[in-house]
Amino acid sequence: MEIVSVTDLKKEFDGLGVLKGISFSLNKGEVLSIIGPSGSGKSTLLRCLTQLEPVDGGSIVVNSKTMVTTTEEGKVRYADKQTLKDVRLSLGLVFQSFNLFPHMSVLRNITEAQMHVLGRSKSEAQQVAKELLRKMGLEEKEKAYPCQLSGGQQQRVSIARALALNPAVLCFDEPTSALDPELTAEILKVIKDLAKEKMTMIVVTHEMAFARDISDRVIFMDDGLIVEEGSPEKVFGDPQSPRTKRFLNRYEQD
Amino acid sequence: MGNLLQQMLVGSVTSLKIFALTLLFSLPLGMLVAKGRMSKNPILSNLVNVYIMIMRGTPLILQLLFVYFAPYYIFGSSYDRFTAVIVGFVINYAAYFAEIYRGGVQSIPVGQYEASLVLGFTKTHTFTHVVAPQVVKRIIPAMGNEVITLVKDTALAQTIGVAELFRVAQNASARQFSTMPIFIAGVFYFLMNAVVSRSFDLLEKKLNYYH
């Protein structure tokens, strides 16, 4: 079942094309990794999906709800408020810099949206939060504040915060780029466990071995375009485009 | 001496009234001013900026005189002196508070807004539950400064004839050919500000549970 469908997505910043016509789709239970050099538009793509950036062209359909379309004359049309909200809630996002709320306890970071946005009762929201914290190995941290946690722990809280809203797709925007190798391994394990549970995910990452390991499909992006797409065996083992080969060679040298 | 202290207490009550009423109105008014200053509408934000420049760029004493005497020239009559003092202080302090609020709001990382948006918070909820609590913590030191200045600035109310603490002390000083009452007034201001600083310290401590 197709859960996300992106067609000819375009985005410009001050007349400079960042996404120059991106099309891809994502099936339920699939893990899609997006790799590519910095500035290739990977993060912008996620930010367009999650409505943090308005698109300049193309269409996005999530859970058979049309979030945005573009007319033949090139006019971008976003859906009505309610649809946008539904789509927003069906896409969770985990940020590179966590973006936890520093003035709220770990527990409240996870319950706030459940109560305010989904209208769950406090006890229900706390139950969900505690269950997720247990899953993240942080059950003893519910009363702590984000500043008392390590980067890896903070990122796990932010994953729990996103999961608490039961998103259909969980998006990761370079979730380990702010972490040292040890903490990176900690987060990658969490994502791997989610993949085992058949959570649908889009992971923008610079961790090549990890992308190869967990993905059902890999997209290599460069300069606002999808250069190569396919199974991890194909993209990493037998890349077709010289640009992909050059990029992957860099990593193998390291 | 007992009589003098009694007069100075009465004067202090007037000073405290000016202090309390100024805070009561200028703290919320400052929010509106800050909102105008941060508005995307260039006409509004420029207009508000001119207002802030005038309030911060001219002496408060001049503003008090203007607020009290301008209506005489325009309408032939004015409101009572005490009201004029409150109006003058409120519009002046609202400008300073607005800039402190603005600094606080703009110091909140964009990631906080983005996380709120992705989680589906409304704009109002984002402001009241995510942004505002963090702004309060960040602006406490600057607000403490401003509020302490306000305690001392109340002495300017005498320029349009409101007998607050300092005026009472000066009068007594002239009657007694002694500077003692003025020094006693100094002690009064010092004690009031000791309470103010202590309160801000406590507030700062209370919000110290995160950084």
Short mmCIF file of C-alpha atoms in Angstrom, two decimals:
data_model
loop_
_atom_site.label_atom_id
_atom_site.label_comp_id
_atom_site.label_asym_id
_atom_site.label_seq_id
_atom_site.Cartn_x
_atom_site.Cartn_y
_atom_site.Cartn_z
CA MET A 1 0.00 0.00 0.00
CA GLU A 2 1.40 3.34 -1.05
CA ILE A 3 1.54 5.69 1.90
CA VAL A 4 3.55 8.63 0.57
CA SER A 5 3.63 9.72 -3.03
CA VAL A 6 5.70 12.67 -4.16
CA THR A 7 5.58 13.88 -7.75
CA ASP A 8 7.87 16.41 -9.44
CA LEU A 9 8.53 18.29 -6.21
CA LYS A 10 10.24 21.64 -6.65
CA LYS A 11 11.66 24.06 -4.14
CA GLU A 12 13.67 27.22 -4.62
CA PHE A 13 15.45 29.50 -2.19
CA ASP A 14 15.85 33.01 -3.63
CA GLY A 15 15.56 31.74 -7.17
CA LEU A 16 18.08 28.99 -6.55
CA GLY A 17 16.68 25.52 -7.21
CA VAL A 18 17.16 23.22 -4.22
CA LEU A 19 14.71 20.54 -5.32
CA LYS A 20 14.44 20.32 -9.08
CA GLY A 21 11.69 17.79 -9.59
CA ILE A 22 11.74 14.95 -7.09
CA SER A 23 9.42 11.97 -7.48
CA PHE A 24 9.26 8.92 -5.29
CA SER A 25 6.81 6.83 -3.36
CA LEU A 26 6.89 4.92 -0.14
CA ASN A 27 4.97 1.78 0.79
CA LYS A 28 3.63 0.84 4.17
CA GLY A 29 6.25 -0.84 6.31
CA GLU A 30 9.05 0.24 4.04
CA VAL A 31 12.28 1.87 5.22
CA LEU A 32 13.65 4.40 2.76
CA SER A 33 17.08 5.96 3.23
CA ILE A 34 18.03 9.15 1.48
CA ILE A 35 21.76 9.69 1.10
CA GLY A 36 23.81 12.28 -0.72
CA PRO A 37 26.25 15.12 -0.22
CA SER A 38 25.46 18.16 1.95
CA GLY A 39 23.37 20.68 0.07
CA SER A 40 21.87 18.06 -2.21
CA GLY A 41 18.37 18.84 -0.89
CA LYS A 42 17.79 15.79 1.33
CA SER A 43 16.79 17.76 4.40
CA THR A 44 14.78 20.24 2.36
CA LEU A 45 12.82 17.32 0.94
CA LEU A 46 11.89 16.17 4.45
CA ARG A 47 11.07 19.74 5.46
CA CYS A 48 8.71 20.08 2.49
CA LEU A 49 7.03 16.79 3.40
CA THR A 50 6.52 17.88 7.00
CA GLN A 51 5.27 21.34 5.98
CA LEU A 52 8.18 23.21 7.50
CA GLU A 53 8.88 24.66 4.06
CA PRO A 54 6.29 25.56 1.42
CA VAL A 55 6.88 23.86 -1.92
CA ASP A 56 7.18 25.74 -5.21
CA GLY A 57 5.82 22.99 -7.41
CA GLY A 58 4.75 19.35 -7.61
CA SER A 59 2.41 17.29 -5.49
CA ILE A 60 2.49 15.35 -2.25
CA VAL A 61 -0.07 12.72 -1.27
CA VAL A 62 0.07 11.12 2.17
CA ASN A 63 -2.25 8.35 3.33
CA SER A 64 -4.40 9.01 0.21
CA LYS A 65 -4.86 12.62 1.32
CA THR A 66 -3.62 15.23 -1.11
CA MET A 67 -1.53 17.70 0.81
CA VAL A 68 -0.45 19.85 -2.10
CA THR A 69 -0.86 19.85 -5.87
CA THR A 70 0.27 22.09 -8.68
CA THR A 71 -1.98 23.12 -11.55
CA GLU A 72 -0.86 22.95 -15.15
CA GLU A 73 -0.23 26.69 -15.06
CA GLY A 74 2.21 26.09 -12.21
CA LYS A 75 0.03 27.36 -9.38
CA VAL A 76 0.71 25.59 -6.08
CA ARG A 77 -2.45 24.61 -4.21
CA TYR A 78 -2.31 23.42 -0.60
CA ALA A 79 -5.20 21.47 0.90
CA ASP A 80 -7.57 22.93 3.50
CA LYS A 81 -6.45 23.42 7.09
CA GLN A 82 -7.96 20.21 8.44
CA THR A 83 -6.34 18.06 5.74
CA LEU A 84 -3.00 19.75 6.32
CA LYS A 85 -3.29 19.03 10.02
CA ASP A 86 -4.22 15.37 9.39
CA VAL A 87 -1.26 14.99 7.04
CA ARG A 88 1.05 16.74 9.48
CA LEU A 89 0.09 14.34 12.25
CA SER A 90 0.55 11.31 10.06
CA LEU A 91 4.18 12.30 9.48
CA GLY A 92 6.42 12.32 12.54
CA LEU A 93 9.75 14.13 12.36
CA VAL A 94 12.91 13.58 14.39
CA PHE A 95 15.31 16.50 14.13
CA GLN A 96 19.07 16.51 13.95
CA SER A 97 19.20 18.83 16.97
CA PHE A 98 16.40 17.02 18.91
CA ASN A 99 14.44 20.25 19.60
CA LEU A 100 13.03 18.98 22.87
CA PHE A 101 11.21 21.52 25.02
CA PRO A 102 13.84 22.39 27.65
CA HIS A 103 11.36 23.68 30.25
CA MET A 104 9.29 20.49 30.24
CA SER A 105 10.16 17.21 31.91
CA VAL A 106 10.86 14.21 29.69
CA LEU A 107 7.38 12.88 30.45
CA ARG A 108 5.68 16.16 29.58
CA ASN A 109 7.65 16.47 26.36
CA ILE A 110 5.93 13.26 25.30
CA THR A 111 2.45 13.90 26.75
CA GLU A 112 1.98 17.54 25.70
CA ALA A 113 1.00 16.92 22.08
CA GLN A 114 -1.00 13.81 22.92
CA MET A 115 -3.18 15.83 25.29
CA HIS A 116 -3.32 19.10 23.42
CA VAL A 117 -3.49 17.82 19.84
CA LEU A 118 -5.03 14.35 20.06
CA GLY A 119 -7.18 15.16 23.10
CA ARG A 120 -6.02 12.16 25.10
CA SER A 121 -6.58 12.26 28.84
CA LYS A 122 -3.60 12.92 31.07
CA SER A 123 -3.52 9.37 32.43
CA GLU A 124 -3.79 7.87 28.96
CA ALA A 125 -1.07 10.16 27.59
CA GLN A 126 1.22 9.31 30.51
CA GLN A 127 0.62 5.62 30.02
CA VAL A 128 1.58 5.90 26.36
CA ALA A 129 4.63 8.00 27.25
CA LYS A 130 5.82 5.58 29.94
CA GLU A 131 5.43 2.64 27.60
CA LEU A 132 7.51 4.43 24.93
CA LEU A 133 10.15 5.43 27.47
CA ARG A 134 10.42 1.81 28.55
CA LYS A 135 10.89 0.85 24.93
CA MET A 136 13.62 3.49 24.58
CA GLY A 137 15.32 2.25 27.76
CA LEU A 138 14.63 5.50 29.57
CA GLU A 139 11.97 4.50 32.08
CA GLU A 140 13.89 5.98 35.00
CA LYS A 141 14.25 9.35 33.23
CA GLU A 142 10.63 10.49 33.04
CA LYS A 143 11.06 13.20 35.67
CA ALA A 144 14.39 14.47 34.28
CA TYR A 145 14.72 17.60 32.17
CA PRO A 146 16.34 17.45 28.73
CA CYS A 147 19.44 19.32 29.91
CA GLN A 148 20.16 16.47 32.36
CA LEU A 149 20.33 13.89 29.56
CA SER A 150 23.05 12.91 27.12
CA GLY A 151 22.58 13.71 23.44
CA GLY A 152 21.67 10.10 22.71
CA GLN A 153 19.10 10.05 25.49
CA GLN A 154 17.64 13.34 24.26
CA GLN A 155 17.32 11.94 20.76
CA ARG A 156 15.57 8.85 22.12
CA VAL A 157 13.11 11.09 23.97
CA SER A 158 12.45 12.98 20.77
CA ILE A 159 11.80 9.71 18.94
CA ALA A 160 9.36 8.76 21.70
CA ARG A 161 7.73 12.18 21.40
CA ALA A 162 7.15 11.64 17.68
CA LEU A 163 5.96 8.04 18.12
CA ALA A 164 3.43 9.05 20.78
CA LEU A 165 1.22 10.56 18.06
CA ASN A 166 1.12 7.23 16.16
CA PRO A 167 2.42 8.64 12.88
CA ALA A 168 1.96 6.57 9.74
CA VAL A 169 5.50 7.52 8.70
CA LEU A 170 8.41 8.54 10.87
CA CYS A 171 10.95 10.84 9.23
CA PHE A 172 14.50 11.26 10.51
CA ASP A 173 16.52 14.31 9.50
CA GLU A 174 20.15 13.27 10.07
CA PRO A 175 19.27 11.96 13.53
CA THR A 176 22.86 11.15 14.51
CA SER A 177 24.77 14.07 13.02
CA ALA A 178 24.96 15.86 16.38
CA LEU A 179 26.16 12.76 18.23
CA ASP A 180 29.51 11.07 18.82
CA PRO A 181 30.05 7.52 17.44
CA GLU A 182 29.00 5.81 20.67
CA LEU A 183 25.74 7.73 20.97
CA THR A 184 25.20 7.32 17.22
CA ALA A 185 25.23 3.55 17.65
CA GLU A 186 22.65 3.93 20.42
CA ILE A 187 20.24 5.82 18.14
CA LEU A 188 20.85 3.58 15.14
CA LYS A 189 19.88 0.59 17.27
CA VAL A 190 16.59 2.26 18.18
CA ILE A 191 15.84 2.94 14.50
CA LYS A 192 16.79 -0.61 13.61
CA ASP A 193 14.39 -1.96 16.23
CA LEU A 194 11.64 0.21 14.76
CA ALA A 195 12.43 -1.18 11.32
CA LYS A 196 12.03 -4.70 12.70
CA GLU A 197 8.57 -3.72 13.91
CA LYS A 198 7.75 -2.67 10.34
CA MET A 199 7.51 1.03 11.14
CA THR A 200 7.37 3.00 7.89
CA MET A 201 10.35 5.35 7.86
CA ILE A 202 12.25 7.85 5.77
CA VAL A 203 15.79 8.30 7.05
CA VAL A 204 18.04 11.08 5.81
CA THR A 205 21.49 10.00 6.90
CA HIS A 206 25.22 10.14 6.37
CA GLU A 207 25.68 6.73 8.00
CA MET A 208 26.24 4.61 4.91
CA ALA A 209 26.73 1.25 6.62
CA PHE A 210 23.57 1.84 8.57
CA ALA A 211 21.56 2.86 5.49
CA ARG A 212 22.74 -0.28 3.74
CA ASP A 213 21.81 -2.39 6.72
CA ILE A 214 18.29 -1.23 7.51
CA SER A 215 16.85 0.09 4.24
CA ASP A 216 14.46 -1.60 1.89
CA ARG A 217 15.27 1.08 -0.63
CA VAL A 218 17.91 3.78 -0.99
CA ILE A 219 17.74 7.09 -2.82
CA PHE A 220 20.91 8.94 -3.73
CA MET A 221 20.34 12.64 -4.25
CA ASP A 222 22.63 15.25 -5.71
CA ASP A 223 22.01 18.85 -6.64
CA GLY A 224 18.24 18.68 -6.09
CA LEU A 225 17.67 15.54 -8.15
CA ILE A 226 17.38 11.83 -7.50
CA VAL A 227 20.44 10.41 -9.20
CA GLU A 228 19.97 6.80 -8.25
CA GLU A 229 17.31 4.72 -6.58
CA GLY A 230 17.07 1.07 -5.75
CA SER A 231 17.69 -1.70 -3.24
CA PRO A 232 20.67 -1.11 -0.92
CA GLU A 233 22.50 -4.02 -2.58
CA LYS A 234 22.10 -2.30 -5.92
CA VAL A 235 22.88 1.28 -4.91
CA PHE A 236 25.82 0.42 -2.67
CA GLY A 237 27.03 -2.74 -4.43
CA ASP A 238 26.60 -1.81 -8.04
CA PRO A 239 25.96 1.92 -8.46
CA GLN A 240 25.16 2.93 -12.04
CA SER A 241 25.79 6.65 -11.98
CA PRO A 242 29.38 7.94 -11.87
CA ARG A 243 28.20 10.58 -9.38
CA THR A 244 27.01 7.89 -6.96
CA LYS A 245 30.22 5.95 -7.39
CA ARG A 246 32.30 9.03 -6.62
CA PHE A 247 30.25 9.80 -3.52
CA LEU A 248 30.37 6.26 -2.17
CA ASN A 249 34.11 5.98 -2.85
CA ARG A 250 34.70 8.88 -0.51
CA TYR A 251 33.05 6.93 2.27
CA GLU A 252 34.95 3.75 1.62
CA GLN A 253 38.24 5.61 1.86
CA ASP A 254 37.40 6.75 5.39
CA MET B 1 11.29 63.25 63.73
CA GLY B 2 8.25 61.00 64.18
CA ASN B 3 6.24 63.50 62.17
CA LEU B 4 8.84 63.50 59.40
CA LEU B 5 8.87 59.72 59.15
CA GLN B 6 5.11 59.70 58.98
CA GLN B 7 5.16 62.21 56.10
CA MET B 8 7.79 60.17 54.33
CA LEU B 9 5.73 57.02 54.71
CA VAL B 10 2.80 58.81 53.09
CA GLY B 11 5.14 59.93 50.30
CA SER B 12 6.38 56.34 49.96
CA VAL B 13 2.83 55.13 49.54
CA THR B 14 2.42 57.54 46.62
CA SER B 15 5.73 56.30 45.14
CA LEU B 16 4.61 52.71 45.53
CA LYS B 17 1.28 53.50 43.89
CA ILE B 18 3.07 54.97 40.89
CA PHE B 19 5.35 51.93 40.84
CA ALA B 20 2.53 49.38 41.03
CA LEU B 21 0.19 51.09 38.57
CA THR B 22 3.02 51.60 36.07
CA LEU B 23 3.87 47.89 36.17
CA LEU B 24 0.21 46.88 36.05
CA PHE B 25 -0.34 48.70 32.75
CA SER B 26 3.08 48.79 31.12
CA LEU B 27 3.84 45.07 31.42
CA PRO B 28 0.86 44.04 29.22
CA LEU B 29 1.09 47.15 27.02
CA GLY B 30 4.72 46.26 26.34
CA MET B 31 3.56 42.93 24.90
CA LEU B 32 1.31 44.72 22.41
CA VAL B 33 4.14 47.10 21.51
CA ALA B 34 6.54 44.17 21.04
CA LYS B 35 3.97 42.43 18.85
CA GLY B 36 3.64 45.59 16.75
CA ARG B 37 7.40 45.99 16.52
CA MET B 38 7.75 42.38 15.29
CA SER B 39 4.82 42.72 12.89
CA LYS B 40 5.35 41.74 9.26
CA ASN B 41 3.43 44.86 8.26
CA PRO B 42 6.21 47.42 7.59
CA ILE B 43 3.97 50.43 8.28
CA LEU B 44 2.98 49.14 11.71
CA SER B 45 6.47 48.00 12.69
CA ASN B 46 8.03 51.31 11.57
CA LEU B 47 5.38 53.32 13.39
CA VAL B 48 5.98 51.34 16.56
CA ASN B 49 9.72 51.74 16.09
CA VAL B 50 9.35 55.54 15.94
CA TYR B 51 7.33 55.41 19.17
CA ILE B 52 10.03 53.31 20.86
CA MET B 53 12.75 55.66 19.61
CA ILE B 54 10.97 58.69 21.05
CA MET B 55 10.30 57.00 24.38
CA ARG B 56 13.86 55.78 24.75
CA GLY B 57 15.51 58.75 23.09
CA THR B 58 14.07 61.62 25.15
CA PRO B 59 14.17 62.23 28.91
CA LEU B 60 11.33 60.76 30.94
CA ILE B 61 11.06 64.10 32.75
CA LEU B 62 10.31 65.80 29.42
CA GLN B 63 7.74 63.15 28.55
CA LEU B 64 5.97 63.71 31.87
CA LEU B 65 5.81 67.46 31.24
CA PHE B 66 4.52 66.83 27.73
CA VAL B 67 1.84 64.38 28.83
CA TYR B 68 0.59 66.77 31.49
CA PHE B 69 0.82 70.12 29.66
CA ALA B 70 0.13 69.21 26.03
CA PRO B 71 -3.62 68.75 26.63
CA TYR B 72 -3.76 72.31 28.05
CA TYR B 73 -2.49 73.72 24.80
CA ILE B 74 -4.67 71.48 22.65
CA PHE B 75 -7.94 71.20 24.61
CA GLY B 76 -7.58 73.95 27.21
CA SER B 77 -7.68 71.50 30.11
CA SER B 78 -5.84 68.42 31.34
CA TYR B 79 -6.42 65.39 33.55
CA ASP B 80 -5.28 65.35 37.14
CA ARG B 81 -1.57 65.27 37.90
CA PHE B 82 -1.48 61.74 39.25
CA THR B 83 -3.19 60.34 36.15
CA ALA B 84 -0.70 62.23 33.98
CA VAL B 85 2.18 60.68 35.92
CA ILE B 86 0.79 57.17 35.40
CA VAL B 87 0.18 57.77 31.68
CA GLY B 88 3.70 59.16 31.25
CA PHE B 89 5.37 56.30 33.10
CA VAL B 90 3.28 53.62 31.40
CA ILE B 91 4.00 54.74 27.84
CA ASN B 92 7.70 55.15 28.65
CA TYR B 93 8.16 51.83 30.42
CA ALA B 94 6.05 49.91 27.89
CA ALA B 95 8.64 50.88 25.25
CA TYR B 96 11.52 49.50 27.32
CA PHE B 97 9.62 46.33 28.28
CA ALA B 98 8.65 45.82 24.63
CA GLU B 99 12.28 45.74 23.59
CA ILE B 100 13.12 43.29 26.38
CA TYR B 101 10.22 41.03 25.34
CA ARG B 102 11.30 41.26 21.71
CA GLY B 103 14.85 40.28 22.59
CA GLY B 104 13.51 37.35 24.59
CA VAL B 105 11.14 36.10 21.91
CA GLN B 106 13.75 36.41 19.18
CA SER B 107 16.28 34.47 21.25
CA ILE B 108 14.10 31.35 21.23
CA PRO B 109 15.64 28.90 18.72
CA VAL B 110 13.62 28.33 15.56
CA GLY B 111 13.73 24.60 16.32
CA GLN B 112 11.24 25.15 19.16
CA TYR B 113 8.71 26.53 16.69
CA GLU B 114 9.42 23.78 14.19
CA ALA B 115 8.99 21.03 16.79
CA SER B 116 5.70 22.63 17.88
CA LEU B 117 4.50 22.83 14.30
CA VAL B 118 5.35 19.22 13.50
CA LEU B 119 3.60 18.07 16.68
CA GLY B 120 0.45 19.90 15.57
CA PHE B 121 0.34 22.62 18.25
CA THR B 122 -1.75 25.67 17.42
CA LYS B 123 0.02 29.03 17.23
CA THR B 124 -1.55 30.07 20.52
CA HIS B 125 -0.51 26.89 22.29
CA THR B 126 3.01 27.23 20.92
CA PHE B 127 3.23 30.74 22.28
CA THR B 128 1.67 30.12 25.70
CA HIS B 129 3.23 26.72 26.44
CA VAL B 130 6.50 26.64 24.53
CA VAL B 131 7.74 30.16 23.81
CA ALA B 132 6.44 32.33 26.66
CA PRO B 133 7.71 30.16 29.55
CA GLN B 134 11.20 30.17 28.05
CA VAL B 135 11.07 33.90 27.34
CA VAL B 136 10.17 34.61 30.97
CA LYS B 137 13.29 32.81 32.15
CA ARG B 138 15.53 34.58 29.66
CA ILE B 139 14.33 38.12 30.34
CA ILE B 140 14.37 38.05 34.14
CA PRO B 141 17.78 39.74 34.56
CA ALA B 142 16.90 42.53 32.11
CA MET B 143 13.47 42.99 33.66
CA GLY B 144 15.04 43.17 37.13
CA ASN B 145 17.21 46.06 35.97
CA GLU B 146 14.27 47.91 34.53
CA VAL B 147 12.01 47.44 37.54
CA ILE B 148 14.75 48.65 39.90
CA THR B 149 15.16 51.75 37.73
CA LEU B 150 11.41 52.31 37.92
CA VAL B 151 11.51 52.45 41.74
CA LYS B 152 14.02 55.30 41.52
CA ASP B 153 12.33 56.98 38.54
CA THR B 154 9.15 57.51 40.58
CA ALA B 155 11.02 60.50 42.05
CA LEU B 156 10.42 62.27 38.72
CA ALA B 157 6.68 62.46 39.42
CA GLN B 158 7.34 65.63 41.42
CA THR B 159 8.13 67.53 38.21
CA ILE B 160 4.42 67.81 37.57
CA GLY B 161 3.60 68.33 41.19
CA VAL B 162 2.87 64.91 42.61
CA ALA B 163 4.19 64.73 46.18
CA GLU B 164 5.94 61.37 46.21
CA LEU B 165 8.69 60.31 48.58
CA PHE B 166 11.51 62.42 47.21
CA ARG B 167 9.43 65.60 47.08
CA VAL B 168 8.34 65.09 50.69
CA ALA B 169 11.98 64.65 51.69
CA GLN B 170 13.09 67.74 49.80
CA ASN B 171 10.33 69.83 51.40
CA ALA B 172 11.28 68.58 54.84
CA SER B 173 14.90 69.26 54.06
CA ALA B 174 14.14 72.87 53.12
CA ARG B 175 12.05 73.38 56.27
CA GLN B 176 14.68 71.95 58.57
CA PHE B 177 17.74 73.39 56.83
CA SER B 178 19.12 69.84 56.85
CA THR B 179 19.97 67.26 54.22
CA MET B 180 19.06 64.46 56.62
CA PRO B 181 15.53 63.85 55.23
CA ILE B 182 16.98 63.36 51.75
CA PHE B 183 19.40 60.74 53.03
CA ILE B 184 16.56 59.05 54.87
CA ALA B 185 14.66 59.00 51.56
CA GLY B 186 17.71 57.31 50.05
CA VAL B 187 17.43 54.57 52.66
CA PHE B 188 13.74 54.15 51.79
CA TYR B 189 14.52 53.69 48.08
CA PHE B 190 17.30 51.31 48.96
CA LEU B 191 15.00 49.17 51.10
CA MET B 192 12.30 49.08 48.42
CA ASN B 193 14.85 47.98 45.86
CA ALA B 194 16.26 45.39 48.23
CA VAL B 195 12.79 43.80 48.17
CA VAL B 196 12.65 44.08 44.37
CA SER B 197 16.08 42.50 43.81
CA ARG B 198 15.38 39.75 46.31
CA SER B 199 12.12 38.93 44.51
CA PHE B 200 13.89 38.73 41.17
CA ASP B 201 16.61 36.54 42.69
CA LEU B 202 13.98 34.16 44.01
CA LEU B 203 12.20 34.07 40.67
CA GLU B 204 15.48 33.36 38.92
CA LYS B 205 16.21 30.51 41.34
CA LYS B 206 12.72 29.11 40.88
CA LEU B 207 13.24 28.90 37.11
CA ASN B 208 16.71 27.44 37.47
CA TYR B 209 15.49 23.86 37.15
CA TYR B 210 16.50 23.83 33.47
CA HIS B 211 18.81 25.67 31.16
#
